[in-house]
Amino acid sequence: MAGRAIARSNMRAGKRFMSTAGWWSHVTPAPRDPILGVTEAFLADTHPSKVNVGVGAYRNDKGKPVVLQCVREAERRIAGSKFMEYLPMGGSVKFTEFAIRLAYGDEADVLNDKRVASVQTLSGTGACRLFADFQKRFKPESLVYIPIPTCHHNIWRDARVESRLFRYYDPATKGLDFSGLMEDVKNAPSGSFFLLHACAHNPTGVDPSEEQWKEISQLFKEKGHFPLFDMAYQGFASGDTEKDGQAIRIFMNDGHQIACGQSFAKNMGLYGQRVGCLSVICSTPQESVAVKSQLQQIARPMYSNPPLHGAEIVSTILSDPELKDLWHKEVKEMADRIISMREALRFNLEKLGSKLNWQHVTDQIGMFCYSGLTEEQVDRLTREFHVYLTRNGRISMAGVTTGNVEYLANAVHEVSK
Ligand code: KET
């Protein structure tokens, strides 16, 4: 066809196309995100007494977001940094070195032996997603077992990793279903991957005890399962980063080759900086070099390399003993405030004469209280009392303050009596 004829035919094709339906007319709106959608609804509400106990983001006792002093000081120190170039694909090596020391302990053999492959990730979500993609690429037939209930399971769905559920929470006791968990671990095909929350399980606030972790670790050994730890709350659960790392240490000392996704969103208050780390324990230094190179290879065509600023803040804090001490003190203050709000919520519910047992409010740990409220009760809380939370009855204790705890307790009592 001559040039002009081609142009005419293209124009006709274009006209035909313009007159048909749009490119995206088959796209329907995605459902509201069960967690982040709660914030959107909260922001749209103009009621003066509204309370947001939806998303897991820390607030001080005035209900305001917090910038830690150690973060302010780190920012001051790096303000003169002129480094604005790309980080390597695997992110800041200084940052990942300090992050894995925090997770595994300064003296861990796996670190001395250089057997840990680590890359900087887009916070905890990015760490889990990168691992899911890695699992799909190098163990394509494997399954991932996810606790019931959990958040974030869509990460594995989108990575096309086939998933199964394992029992974790017992609604009757509002505590751990340990025998159900052990049975499901036992019945899973050998060599399965399990998603475990290192501490402060989201959404239940229920963790295995030290003894129970040891038993789980032993059973994993017998079955040859792979433990992937999602550690979004180190320091935030008990106020002590070592204690909150105990599950990781137990599995590591039992010789498991674990993977761990760390987030600095909550424990350093760096939510929007998206700073996290994925680490994988390998059997030899050579293997860890290979694994790291492949993790980078997955990151490269997706987002190329991670952002710089948050990683600089974290490595400045973790590499300076004085700033690290300050951070420990501040993370403990956050954990303690949450623990005191648990006591206040329970106290107020009991004071109102609630006939229900609210002991789980103080037994559970970390950012969330898995209240046991039904979806209908949650809907009433939101509709009648302007209290915003996820429909599974999860209350983010970080949003509770001395100013709103009585109002919240009263609302919870009204819908649950
Ligand atoms: N793991 C757990 C256990 C977790 O609770 C969160 C966040 C993440 C990972 C991911 O956090 P990131 O900001 O990517 O480092 N949970 C809160 C926010 C969210 O859903 O993304 C929440 O449950 O409210």
Coordinates of N, CA, C and O in Angstrom, one line a residue, residues 191-289:
G191 N 7.9 -29.7 53.2 CA 8.5 -28.7 52.3 C 7.5 -27.5 52.0 O 7.8 -26.8 51.0
S192 N 6.5 -27.3 52.8 CA 5.6 -26.2 52.6 C 6.2 -24.9 53.2 O 7.0 -25.0 54.1
F193 N 5.7 -23.8 52.7 CA 6.1 -22.5 53.2 C 5.0 -22.1 54.2 O 3.9 -22.2 53.9
F194 N 5.5 -21.5 55.3 CA 4.5 -21.0 56.3 C 4.8 -19.5 56.6 O 5.9 -19.1 56.8
L195 N 3.7 -18.7 56.5 CA 3.8 -17.3 56.9 C 3.6 -17.2 58.4 O 2.5 -17.6 58.9
L196 N 4.6 -16.8 59.1 CA 4.5 -16.6 60.6 C 4.7 -15.1 60.9 O 5.6 -14.5 60.3
H197 N 4.0 -14.6 61.9 CA 4.2 -13.3 62.3 C 5.2 -13.4 63.5 O 4.9 -14.0 64.5
A198 N 6.3 -12.7 63.4 CA 7.4 -12.9 64.4 C 6.9 -12.5 65.8 O 7.2 -13.1 66.8
C199 N 6.1 -11.4 65.9 CA 5.5 -11.0 67.1 C 4.3 -10.1 66.8 O 4.2 -9.5 65.7
A200 N 3.4 -9.9 67.8 CA 2.3 -9.1 67.7 C 1.5 -9.4 66.4 O 1.3 -8.6 65.5
H201 N 1.0 -10.6 66.4 CA 0.3 -11.1 65.2 C -0.9 -10.1 64.8 O -1.6 -9.7 65.7
N202 N -0.9 -9.8 63.5 CA -1.9 -9.0 63.0 C -3.0 -9.8 62.3 O -2.6 -10.6 61.4
P203 N -4.2 -9.8 62.6 CA -4.9 -8.8 63.4 C -5.2 -9.3 64.8 O -5.9 -8.5 65.6
T204 N -4.8 -10.4 65.3 CA -5.3 -11.0 66.5 C -4.6 -10.5 67.8 O -5.2 -10.6 68.9
G205 N -3.3 -10.0 67.7 CA -2.6 -9.7 68.9 C -2.3 -10.9 69.8 O -1.9 -10.8 70.9
V206 N -2.3 -12.1 69.1 CA -2.1 -13.3 69.9 C -0.8 -14.0 69.3 O -0.7 -14.2 68.1
D207 N 0.2 -14.2 70.2 CA 1.4 -14.8 69.9 C 1.6 -16.1 70.6 O 1.2 -16.2 71.8
P208 N 2.3 -17.1 70.0 CA 2.7 -18.3 70.8 C 3.7 -17.9 71.9 O 4.4 -16.9 71.8
S209 N 3.7 -18.7 73.0 CA 4.7 -18.5 74.0 C 6.0 -19.0 73.6 O 6.1 -19.7 72.5
E210 N 7.1 -18.7 74.4 CA 8.4 -19.1 74.0 C 8.4 -20.7 73.9 O 9.0 -21.2 72.9
E211 N 7.8 -21.4 74.8 CA 7.7 -22.8 74.8 C 7.0 -23.3 73.5 O 7.5 -24.3 72.8
Q212 N 5.9 -22.6 73.2 CA 5.2 -23.0 72.0 C 6.0 -22.8 70.7 O 6.0 -23.6 69.8
W213 N 6.7 -21.7 70.6 CA 7.5 -21.4 69.5 C 8.5 -22.6 69.3 O 8.8 -23.0 68.2
K214 N 9.1 -23.0 70.5 CA 10.1 -24.1 70.4 C 9.5 -25.4 69.8 O 10.1 -26.1 69.0
E215 N 8.3 -25.6 70.2 CA 7.6 -26.9 69.7 C 7.3 -26.7 68.2 O 7.4 -27.6 67.5
I216 N 6.9 -25.5 67.9 CA 6.5 -25.3 66.4 C 7.8 -25.5 65.6 O 7.8 -26.1 64.6
S217 N 8.9 -24.9 66.1 CA 10.2 -25.0 65.4 C 10.6 -26.5 65.2 O 11.0 -26.9 64.1
Q218 N 10.4 -27.3 66.3 CA 10.8 -28.7 66.2 C 9.9 -29.4 65.1 O 10.4 -30.2 64.3
L219 N 8.6 -29.1 65.1 CA 7.8 -29.8 64.2 C 8.1 -29.3 62.7 O 8.1 -30.2 61.8
F220 N 8.5 -28.1 62.6 CA 8.9 -27.6 61.2 C 10.1 -28.4 60.8 O 10.2 -28.7 59.6
K221 N 11.0 -28.7 61.7 CA 12.2 -29.5 61.4 C 11.8 -30.9 60.9 O 12.3 -31.3 59.8
E222 N 10.9 -31.5 61.7 CA 10.5 -32.9 61.3 C 9.9 -32.9 59.9 O 10.1 -33.8 59.1
K223 N 9.1 -31.8 59.6 CA 8.3 -31.8 58.4 C 9.1 -31.2 57.2 O 8.7 -31.2 56.1
G224 N 10.2 -30.5 57.6 CA 11.0 -29.9 56.5 C 10.2 -28.7 55.9 O 10.3 -28.4 54.7
H225 N 9.5 -28.0 56.7 CA 8.8 -26.8 56.3 C 9.7 -25.5 56.3 O 10.7 -25.5 57.0
F226 N 9.3 -24.6 55.5 CA 10.1 -23.3 55.4 C 9.3 -22.2 56.2 O 8.2 -21.8 55.8
P227 N 10.0 -21.6 57.2 CA 9.4 -20.5 57.9 C 9.7 -19.1 57.3 O 10.9 -18.8 57.2
L228 N 8.7 -18.4 56.9 CA 8.9 -17.0 56.5 C 8.3 -16.1 57.6 O 7.1 -16.2 57.9
F229 N 9.2 -15.3 58.2 CA 8.7 -14.4 59.3 C 8.4 -13.0 58.7 O 9.3 -12.4 58.1
D230 N 7.2 -12.6 59.0 CA 6.8 -11.2 58.8 C 7.0 -10.5 60.1 O 6.3 -10.7 61.1
M231 N 8.0 -9.6 60.1 CA 8.3 -8.9 61.4 C 8.1 -7.4 61.3 O 9.0 -6.7 60.9
A232 N 6.9 -7.0 61.5 CA 6.5 -5.6 61.3 C 6.5 -4.8 62.6 O 6.4 -3.6 62.6
Y233 N 6.8 -5.5 63.8 CA 6.6 -4.9 65.1 C 7.7 -5.1 66.0 O 7.5 -5.1 67.2
Q234 N 8.9 -5.3 65.6 CA 10.0 -5.6 66.5 C 10.2 -4.4 67.5 O 10.5 -3.3 67.0
G235 N 10.0 -4.6 68.7 CA 10.1 -3.6 69.8 C 8.8 -3.0 70.1 O 8.6 -2.5 71.2
F236 N 7.9 -3.1 69.2 CA 6.6 -2.5 69.4 C 5.6 -3.3 70.3 O 4.7 -2.8 70.9
A237 N 5.9 -4.7 70.3 CA 5.0 -5.6 71.0 C 5.3 -5.5 72.5 O 4.4 -5.1 73.3
S238 N 6.5 -5.8 72.9 CA 6.8 -5.8 74.4 C 7.6 -4.5 74.8 O 7.7 -4.3 76.0
G239 N 8.1 -3.8 73.9 CA 8.9 -2.6 74.2 C 10.4 -3.0 74.2 O 11.3 -2.2 74.4
D240 N 10.7 -4.3 73.9 CA 12.1 -4.8 73.9 C 12.3 -5.5 72.6 O 11.7 -6.5 72.3
T241 N 13.3 -5.0 71.8 CA 13.5 -5.5 70.5 C 14.1 -7.0 70.6 O 13.8 -7.8 69.7
E242 N 14.8 -7.3 71.6 CA 15.4 -8.6 71.7 C 14.3 -9.6 72.0 O 14.2 -10.7 71.4
K243 N 13.4 -9.3 72.9 CA 12.3 -10.2 73.3 C 11.4 -10.4 72.1 O 11.0 -11.5 71.8
D244 N 11.1 -9.3 71.4 CA 10.2 -9.4 70.2 C 10.9 -10.2 69.1 O 10.2 -10.7 68.2
G245 N 12.2 -10.4 69.1 CA 12.9 -11.2 68.1 C 13.0 -12.7 68.5 O 13.7 -13.4 67.8
Q246 N 12.4 -13.1 69.6 CA 12.7 -14.4 70.1 C 12.3 -15.5 69.2 O 13.0 -16.5 69.1
A247 N 11.2 -15.4 68.5 CA 10.8 -16.5 67.6 C 11.8 -16.7 66.5 O 12.2 -17.9 66.2
I248 N 12.3 -15.6 66.0 CA 13.4 -15.7 64.9 C 14.6 -16.4 65.5 O 15.2 -17.3 64.8
R249 N 15.0 -16.0 66.7 CA 16.2 -16.6 67.3 C 16.0 -18.1 67.6 O 16.9 -18.9 67.4
I250 N 14.8 -18.5 68.0 CA 14.6 -19.9 68.3 C 14.7 -20.7 67.0 O 15.4 -21.7 66.9
F251 N 14.1 -20.2 65.9 CA 14.1 -21.0 64.7 C 15.6 -21.0 64.1 O 16.1 -22.0 63.6
M252 N 16.2 -19.8 64.2 CA 17.6 -19.7 63.7 C 18.5 -20.7 64.5 O 19.3 -21.4 63.9
N253 N 18.4 -20.7 65.8 CA 19.3 -21.6 66.6 C 19.0 -23.0 66.4 O 19.8 -23.9 66.6
D254 N 17.8 -23.3 65.9 CA 17.4 -24.7 65.6 C 17.9 -25.1 64.2 O 17.7 -26.2 63.7
G255 N 18.6 -24.2 63.5 CA 19.2 -24.5 62.2 C 18.3 -24.3 61.0 O 18.6 -24.7 59.9
H256 N 17.1 -23.6 61.2 CA 16.3 -23.4 60.1 C 16.9 -22.3 59.2 O 17.5 -21.4 59.6
Q257 N 16.7 -22.5 57.9 CA 17.0 -21.5 56.9 C 15.8 -20.6 56.7 O 15.0 -20.8 55.8
I258 N 15.6 -19.6 57.6 CA 14.4 -18.8 57.5 C 14.6 -17.6 56.6 O 15.7 -17.3 56.2
A259 N 13.4 -17.1 56.2 CA 13.4 -15.8 55.6 C 12.7 -14.8 56.5 O 11.8 -15.2 57.3
C260 N 13.1 -13.5 56.4 CA 12.5 -12.6 57.3 C 12.2 -11.2 56.6 O 13.1 -10.7 56.0
G261 N 11.0 -10.8 56.7 CA 10.6 -9.5 56.1 C 10.5 -8.5 57.3 O 9.7 -8.7 58.1
Q262 N 11.3 -7.4 57.3 CA 11.3 -6.4 58.4 C 10.7 -5.1 57.8 O 10.9 -4.8 56.7
S263 N 10.0 -4.5 58.7 CA 9.4 -3.2 58.4 C 9.9 -2.2 59.5 O 9.9 -2.5 60.6
F264 N 10.2 -1.0 59.0 CA 10.5 0.1 60.0 C 9.4 1.1 60.0 O 9.5 2.2 60.6
A265 N 8.2 0.7 59.5 CA 7.1 1.6 59.5 C 6.6 1.9 60.9 O 6.5 3.1 61.3
K266 N 6.4 0.9 61.7 CA 5.7 1.1 63.0 C 6.8 1.4 64.0 O 6.6 2.3 64.8
N267 N 7.9 0.6 64.1 CA 8.8 0.7 65.2 C 9.6 2.0 65.2 O 10.2 2.4 66.2
M268 N 9.8 2.6 64.0 CA 10.4 3.9 63.9 C 9.5 5.0 63.4 O 10.0 6.1 63.2
G269 N 8.3 4.6 63.2 CA 7.3 5.7 62.8 C 7.6 6.2 61.4 O 7.3 7.3 61.0
L270 N 8.2 5.3 60.5 CA 8.6 5.8 59.2 C 7.6 5.3 58.1 O 8.0 5.0 56.9
Y271 N 6.3 5.2 58.4 CA 5.3 4.6 57.6 C 5.5 5.0 56.1 O 5.6 4.1 55.2
G272 N 5.4 6.3 55.8 CA 5.4 6.7 54.4 C 6.8 6.7 53.7 O 6.9 6.9 52.5
Q273 N 7.8 6.4 54.5 CA 9.2 6.3 53.9 C 9.4 5.0 53.2 O 10.3 4.8 52.4
R274 N 8.5 4.0 53.5 CA 8.6 2.7 52.9 C 10.0 2.1 53.0 O 10.7 1.9 52.0
V275 N 10.4 1.8 54.2 CA 11.7 1.2 54.4 C 11.6 -0.1 55.2 O 11.1 -0.2 56.2
G276 N 12.1 -1.1 54.5 CA 12.1 -2.5 55.0 C 13.3 -3.3 54.5 O 14.1 -2.8 53.7
C277 N 13.3 -4.5 54.9 CA 14.5 -5.4 54.5 C 14.0 -6.8 54.4 O 13.2 -7.3 55.3
L278 N 14.4 -7.5 53.4 CA 14.1 -8.9 53.2 C 15.5 -9.6 53.4 O 16.4 -9.3 52.7
S279 N 15.5 -10.6 54.3 CA 16.7 -11.4 54.4 C 16.4 -12.9 54.3 O 15.3 -13.3 54.7
V280 N 17.3 -13.7 53.8 CA 17.1 -15.1 53.6 C 18.4 -15.8 54.1 O 19.5 -15.5 53.6
I281 N 18.3 -16.7 55.1 CA 19.5 -17.4 55.6 C 19.8 -18.5 54.6 O 18.9 -19.3 54.2
C282 N 21.0 -18.6 54.2 CA 21.4 -19.6 53.2 C 22.4 -20.6 53.8 O 22.8 -20.4 54.9
S283 N 22.7 -21.6 53.0 CA 23.6 -22.7 53.6 C 25.1 -22.3 53.5 O 25.9 -22.8 54.3
T284 N 25.4 -21.5 52.5 CA 26.8 -21.1 52.3 C 26.9 -19.6 51.9 O 25.9 -19.1 51.4
P285 N 28.1 -19.0 52.0 CA 28.2 -17.6 51.6 C 27.9 -17.5 50.0 O 27.3 -16.6 49.6
Q286 N 28.4 -18.5 49.3 CA 28.2 -18.5 47.8 C 26.7 -18.5 47.5 O 26.2 -17.8 46.6
E287 N 25.9 -19.3 48.3 CA 24.5 -19.4 48.0 C 23.8 -18.1 48.3 O 22.9 -17.6 47.6
S288 N 24.3 -17.4 49.4 CA 23.7 -16.1 49.7 C 24.0 -15.0 48.7 O 23.2 -14.2 48.4
V289 N 25.2 -15.1 48.0 CA 25.5 -14.2 46.9 C 24.5 -14.4 45.8 O 24.0 -13.5 45.2

